[in-house]
C-alpha positions as a printed Julia matrix, in Angstrom:
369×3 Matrix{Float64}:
  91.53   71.32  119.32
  88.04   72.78  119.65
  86.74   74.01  116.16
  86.57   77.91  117.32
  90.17   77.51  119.36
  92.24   79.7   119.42
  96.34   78.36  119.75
  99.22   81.04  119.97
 102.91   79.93  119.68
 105.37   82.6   121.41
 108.63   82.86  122.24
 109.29   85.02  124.91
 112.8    86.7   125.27
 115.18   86.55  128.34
 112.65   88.04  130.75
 109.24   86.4   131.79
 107.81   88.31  133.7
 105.75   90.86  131.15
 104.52   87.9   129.31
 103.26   86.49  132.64
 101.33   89.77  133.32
  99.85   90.05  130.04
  98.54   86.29  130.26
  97.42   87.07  133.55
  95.39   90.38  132.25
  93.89   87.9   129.81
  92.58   85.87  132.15
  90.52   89.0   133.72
  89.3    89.55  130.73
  87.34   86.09  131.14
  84.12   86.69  133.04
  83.37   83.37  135.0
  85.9    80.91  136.9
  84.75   78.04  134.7
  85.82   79.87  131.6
  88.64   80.99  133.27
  89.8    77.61  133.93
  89.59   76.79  130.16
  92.16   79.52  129.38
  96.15   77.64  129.09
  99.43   78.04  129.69
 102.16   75.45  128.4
 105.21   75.63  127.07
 107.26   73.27  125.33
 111.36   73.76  124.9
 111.9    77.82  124.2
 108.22   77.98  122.67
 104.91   78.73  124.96
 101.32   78.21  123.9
  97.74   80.21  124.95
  95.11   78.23  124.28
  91.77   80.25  124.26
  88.75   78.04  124.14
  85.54   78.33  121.66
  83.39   79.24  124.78
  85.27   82.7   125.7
  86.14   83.93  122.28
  83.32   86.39  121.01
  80.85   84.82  118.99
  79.17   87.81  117.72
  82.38   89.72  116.29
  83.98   86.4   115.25
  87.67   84.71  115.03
  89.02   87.71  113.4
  88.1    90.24  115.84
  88.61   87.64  118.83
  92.37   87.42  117.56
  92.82   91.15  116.75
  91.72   91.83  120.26
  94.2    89.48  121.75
  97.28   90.35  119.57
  96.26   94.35  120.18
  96.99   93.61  123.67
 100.35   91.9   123.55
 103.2    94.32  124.78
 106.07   94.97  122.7
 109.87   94.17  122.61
 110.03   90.98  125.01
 107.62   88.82  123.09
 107.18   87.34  119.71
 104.36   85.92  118.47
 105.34   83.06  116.23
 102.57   80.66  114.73
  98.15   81.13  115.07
  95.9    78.06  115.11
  92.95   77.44  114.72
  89.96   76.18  112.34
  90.43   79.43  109.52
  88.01   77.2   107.07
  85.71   80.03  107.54
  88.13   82.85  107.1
  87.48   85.17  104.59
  91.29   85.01  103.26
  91.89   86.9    99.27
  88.53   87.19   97.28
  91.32   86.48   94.16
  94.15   85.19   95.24
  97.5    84.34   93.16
  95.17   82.14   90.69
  92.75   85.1    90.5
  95.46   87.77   89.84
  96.86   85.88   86.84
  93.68   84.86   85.35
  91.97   87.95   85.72
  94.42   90.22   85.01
  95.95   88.11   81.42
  99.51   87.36   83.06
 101.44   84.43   82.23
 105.05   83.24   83.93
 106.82   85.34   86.68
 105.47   89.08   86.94
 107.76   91.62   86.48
 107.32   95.17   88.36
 108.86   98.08   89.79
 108.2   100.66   92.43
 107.1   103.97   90.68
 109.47  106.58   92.12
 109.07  110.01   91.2
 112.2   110.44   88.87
 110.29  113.6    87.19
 108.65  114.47   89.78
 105.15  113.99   91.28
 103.12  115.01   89.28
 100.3   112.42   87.28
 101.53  113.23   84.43
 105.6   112.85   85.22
 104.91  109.54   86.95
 102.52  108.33   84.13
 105.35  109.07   81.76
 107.64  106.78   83.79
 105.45  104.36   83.84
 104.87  104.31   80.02
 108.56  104.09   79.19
 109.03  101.24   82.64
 105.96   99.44   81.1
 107.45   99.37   77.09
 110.7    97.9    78.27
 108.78   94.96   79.8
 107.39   95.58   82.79
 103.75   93.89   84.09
 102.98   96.21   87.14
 104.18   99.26   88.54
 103.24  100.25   92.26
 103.46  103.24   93.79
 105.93  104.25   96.38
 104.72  104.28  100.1
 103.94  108.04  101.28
 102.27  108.75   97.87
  98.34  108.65   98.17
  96.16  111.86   97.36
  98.4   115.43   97.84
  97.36  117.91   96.31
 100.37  117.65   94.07
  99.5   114.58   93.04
  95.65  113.92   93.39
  94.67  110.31   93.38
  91.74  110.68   90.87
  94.02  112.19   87.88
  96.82  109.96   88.69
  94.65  106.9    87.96
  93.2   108.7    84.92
  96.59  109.2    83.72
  98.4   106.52   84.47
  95.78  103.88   83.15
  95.58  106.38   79.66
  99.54  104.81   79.7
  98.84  101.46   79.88
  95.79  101.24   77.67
  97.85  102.9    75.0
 100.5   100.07   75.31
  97.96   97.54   74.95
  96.55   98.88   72.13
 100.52   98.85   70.47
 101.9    95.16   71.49
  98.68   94.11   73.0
 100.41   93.33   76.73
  98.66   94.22   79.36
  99.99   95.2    82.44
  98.47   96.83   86.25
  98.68   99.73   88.02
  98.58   99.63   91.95
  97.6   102.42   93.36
  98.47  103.71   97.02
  94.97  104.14   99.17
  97.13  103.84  102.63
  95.05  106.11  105.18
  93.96  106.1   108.63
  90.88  103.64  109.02
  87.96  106.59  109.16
  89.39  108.2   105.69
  90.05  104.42  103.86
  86.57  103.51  102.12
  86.43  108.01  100.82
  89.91  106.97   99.65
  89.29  103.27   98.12
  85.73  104.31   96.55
  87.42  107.66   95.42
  90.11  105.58   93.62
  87.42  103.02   92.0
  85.4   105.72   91.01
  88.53  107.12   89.01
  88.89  103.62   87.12
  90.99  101.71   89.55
  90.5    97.87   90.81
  94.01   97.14   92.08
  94.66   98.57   95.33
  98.02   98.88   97.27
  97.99   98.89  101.13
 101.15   99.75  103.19
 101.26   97.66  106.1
 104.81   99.56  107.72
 102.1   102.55  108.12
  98.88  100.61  108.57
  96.99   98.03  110.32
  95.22   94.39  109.17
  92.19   96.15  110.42
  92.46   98.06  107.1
  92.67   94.71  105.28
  89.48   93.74  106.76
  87.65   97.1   106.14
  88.65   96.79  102.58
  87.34   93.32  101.97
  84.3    93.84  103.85
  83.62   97.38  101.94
  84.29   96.49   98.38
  85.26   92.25   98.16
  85.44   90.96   94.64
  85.65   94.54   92.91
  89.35   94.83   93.91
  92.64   93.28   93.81
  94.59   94.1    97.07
  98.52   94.03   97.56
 100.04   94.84  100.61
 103.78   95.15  101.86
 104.92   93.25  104.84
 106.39   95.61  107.79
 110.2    96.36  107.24
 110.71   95.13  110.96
 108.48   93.97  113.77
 109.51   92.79  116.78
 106.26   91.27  117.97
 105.15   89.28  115.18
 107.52   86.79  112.95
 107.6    87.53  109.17
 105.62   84.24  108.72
 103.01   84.69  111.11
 102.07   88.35  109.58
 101.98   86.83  106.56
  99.7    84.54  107.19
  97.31   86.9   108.55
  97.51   89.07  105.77
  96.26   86.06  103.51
  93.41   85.44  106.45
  92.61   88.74  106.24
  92.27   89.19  102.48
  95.49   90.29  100.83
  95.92   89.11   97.15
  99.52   89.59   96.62
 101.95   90.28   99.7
 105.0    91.74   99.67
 107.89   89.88  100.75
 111.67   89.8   101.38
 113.72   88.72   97.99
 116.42   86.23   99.07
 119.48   87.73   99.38
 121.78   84.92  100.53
 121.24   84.82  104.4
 117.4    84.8   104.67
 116.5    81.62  102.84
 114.65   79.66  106.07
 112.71   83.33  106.58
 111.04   83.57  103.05
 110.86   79.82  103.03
 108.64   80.36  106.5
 106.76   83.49  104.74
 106.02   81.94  101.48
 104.59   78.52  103.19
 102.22   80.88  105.24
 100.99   82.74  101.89
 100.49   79.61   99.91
 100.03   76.27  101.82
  98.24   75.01  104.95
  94.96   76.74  105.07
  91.86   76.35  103.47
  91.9    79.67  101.9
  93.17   80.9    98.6
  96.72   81.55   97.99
  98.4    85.04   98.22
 100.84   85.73   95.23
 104.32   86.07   96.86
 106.33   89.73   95.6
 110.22   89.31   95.88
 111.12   93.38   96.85
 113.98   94.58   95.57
 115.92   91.88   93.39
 118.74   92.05   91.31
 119.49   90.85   88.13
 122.19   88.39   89.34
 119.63   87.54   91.97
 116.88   86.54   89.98
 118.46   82.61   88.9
 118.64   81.71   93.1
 115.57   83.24   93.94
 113.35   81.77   91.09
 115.46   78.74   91.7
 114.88   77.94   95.39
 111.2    79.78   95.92
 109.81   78.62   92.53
 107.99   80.37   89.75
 105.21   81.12   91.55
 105.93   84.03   92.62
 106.51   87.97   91.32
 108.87   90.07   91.47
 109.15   93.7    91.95
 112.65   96.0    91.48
 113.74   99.1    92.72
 117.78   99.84   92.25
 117.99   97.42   89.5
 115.61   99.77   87.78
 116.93  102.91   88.78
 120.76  102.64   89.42
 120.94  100.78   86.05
 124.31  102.11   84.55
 122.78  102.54   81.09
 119.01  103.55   82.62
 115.84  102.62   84.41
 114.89  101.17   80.69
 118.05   98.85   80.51
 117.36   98.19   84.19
 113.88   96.46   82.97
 115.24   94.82   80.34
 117.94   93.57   82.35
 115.49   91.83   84.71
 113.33   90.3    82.24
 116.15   89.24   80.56
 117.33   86.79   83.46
 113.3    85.95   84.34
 113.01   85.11   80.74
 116.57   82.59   80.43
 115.2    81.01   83.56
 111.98   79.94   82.31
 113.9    78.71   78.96
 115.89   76.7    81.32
 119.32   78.65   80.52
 121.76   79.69   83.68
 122.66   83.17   84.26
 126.46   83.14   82.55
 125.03   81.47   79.25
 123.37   84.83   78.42
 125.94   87.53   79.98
 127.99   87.88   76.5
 124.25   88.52   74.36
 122.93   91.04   76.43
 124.77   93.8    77.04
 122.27   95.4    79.95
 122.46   91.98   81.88
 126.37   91.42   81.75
 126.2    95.42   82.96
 124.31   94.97   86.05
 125.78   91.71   87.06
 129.38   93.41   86.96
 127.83   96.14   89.35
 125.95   93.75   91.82
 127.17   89.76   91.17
 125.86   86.78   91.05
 123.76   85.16   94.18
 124.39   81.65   94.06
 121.91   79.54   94.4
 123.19   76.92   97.28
């Protein structure tokens, strides 16, 4: 395959005929027969392939553009777009990375972290108190929730200020550190006000919310402000178009540091197994961190054992439906990442700690076959 080649994998549903027409508007795109002619159509059991040569994509705005232009295009519901190839050696992929995130921000082993939902309220001073007492009972990250970026209840600037006050004070009593990622999710022509506003406040770890916006804010992000910032995003809740892999992997060609994933849950193992091969192996880019959304305690031994310890972790209900609090909650989950990482099994340490043996009687055990 030609260096600057472009090679979609799809497969199309029951009906034909609107990926036909869509290939066939791609081919007037192309200005000359001979081009044309270069442009393919195969298909090989259930799966069909576009190839689009070197000589029609556009060599001024480059592979990322080229393939934004043709995935823009694609109409939804009958077709999904499964795998991308190509030459991505010159991709920009994650100015950090997984190795980056770890080194530069002092964590060791599995990170632990939780969504910051406004329990208080939303004020930056309720949700910097939540984070203080989250952070204390062993948290390494807190994100805020989607929806949350710079109301007027809750300005972006102050929450920063506030929030960061939090977690240099716990630093300066156990010496842990730990991050803050903070919301800038905004329509593209607000995003660098939004991301400069937030690293003018203090802030270098950026969360982008991918259910409500587009890779082209990934790009804009990287190309804006590169090195200076760490950026997470969330993979969409559902899309029919794309596979969970394949927008994965374009979140790590487009720049994403850490991507929010699926946990395993006991059905989905070949899914993340798909999604965490397209963050971490395959191209010549850095790796993306892989976040596990919404684990439980009793889920924490399968998940850690199948996908590995490369990987974080981020809780929700465990924190906050906790029967003894969102504080036993925490220390329920590092609790289980910890006795993994000693090398003890889950029902070794259910009579020693009360908070674990708690939330495992009010979710179970995931096995991990």
């Amino acid at each position: 395959m030609s260096t600057r080649a472009l090679r979609l994998k799809f497969v199309v549903r029951e009906d034909h005929t609107s990926f036909i027409k869509w290939f066939e508007r791609l081919r007037k795109w192309v200005e000359t027969d001979e081009e044309r002619a270069l442009l393919s159509l195969s298909n090989e059991g259930d799966a069909f392939y576009v190839q689009i040569p070197e000589t029609i994509l556009d060599t001024e705005s480059g592979l990322l553009q080229s393939l934004a232009l043709v995935i823009d295009s694609l109409p939804h519901g009958d077709i999904r777009l499964e795998d991308v190839e190509a030459d991505f050696s010159h991709m920009p992929g994650p100015s950090n990375g997984a190795e980056g995130i770890n080194r530069s921000l002092g964590t060791r082993g599995v990170m632990l972290g939780a969504v910051l939902r406004p329990i208080q309220g939303i004020h930056p001073a309720d949700l910097a108190d939540v984070s203080y007492k989250l952070i204390s009972a062993g948290l390494d990250f807190v994100r805020d929730i989607p929806g949350l970026i710079n109301q007027e209840a809750s300005q972006i600037g102050l929450r920063i200020s506030l929030i960061e006050e939090k977690i240099d004070k716990i630093k300066e009593e156990t010496g842990r550190r730990a991050v803050y990622w903070v919301n800038v999710t905004s329509k593209l022509e607000k995003l660098v006000d939004i991301v400069q506003k937030s690293l003018d406040s203090g802030a270098r770890t950026l969360f982008y919310d991918l259910n409500v916006g587009c890779m082209d804010g990934i790009v804009t992000i990287r190309e804006e402000f590169g090195k200076r910032i760490f950026l997470y995003v969330n993979l969409p809740s559902y899309q029919s178009s794309f596979s969970p892999s394949i927008l994965a992997k374009l979140a790590r060609l487009y720049g994403a540091d850490a991507v929010e994933r699926p946990g395993y849950y006991g059905t989905n193992r070949e899914e993340v197994l798909s999604i965490d091969r397209a963050l971490t192996s395959g191209i010549e880019v850095k790796k993306s961190l892989p976040v596990a959304r919404n684990i439980h305690p009793g889920e924490v031994e399968a998940n850690l054992a199948i996908f590995g310890e490369e990987q974080a972790i981020i809780a929700d209900e465990a924190v906050y439906e906790h029967p003894m609090g969102e504080e036993a909650g925490v220390k329920s989950m590092r609790e289980c990442i910890d006795a993994f990482l000693r090398g003890e099994r889950l029902p070794e340490i259910l009579n020693s700690h009360e908070e674990v043996k708690v939330a495992v009687k009010k979710w179970g055990i995931l096995a991990t076959q």
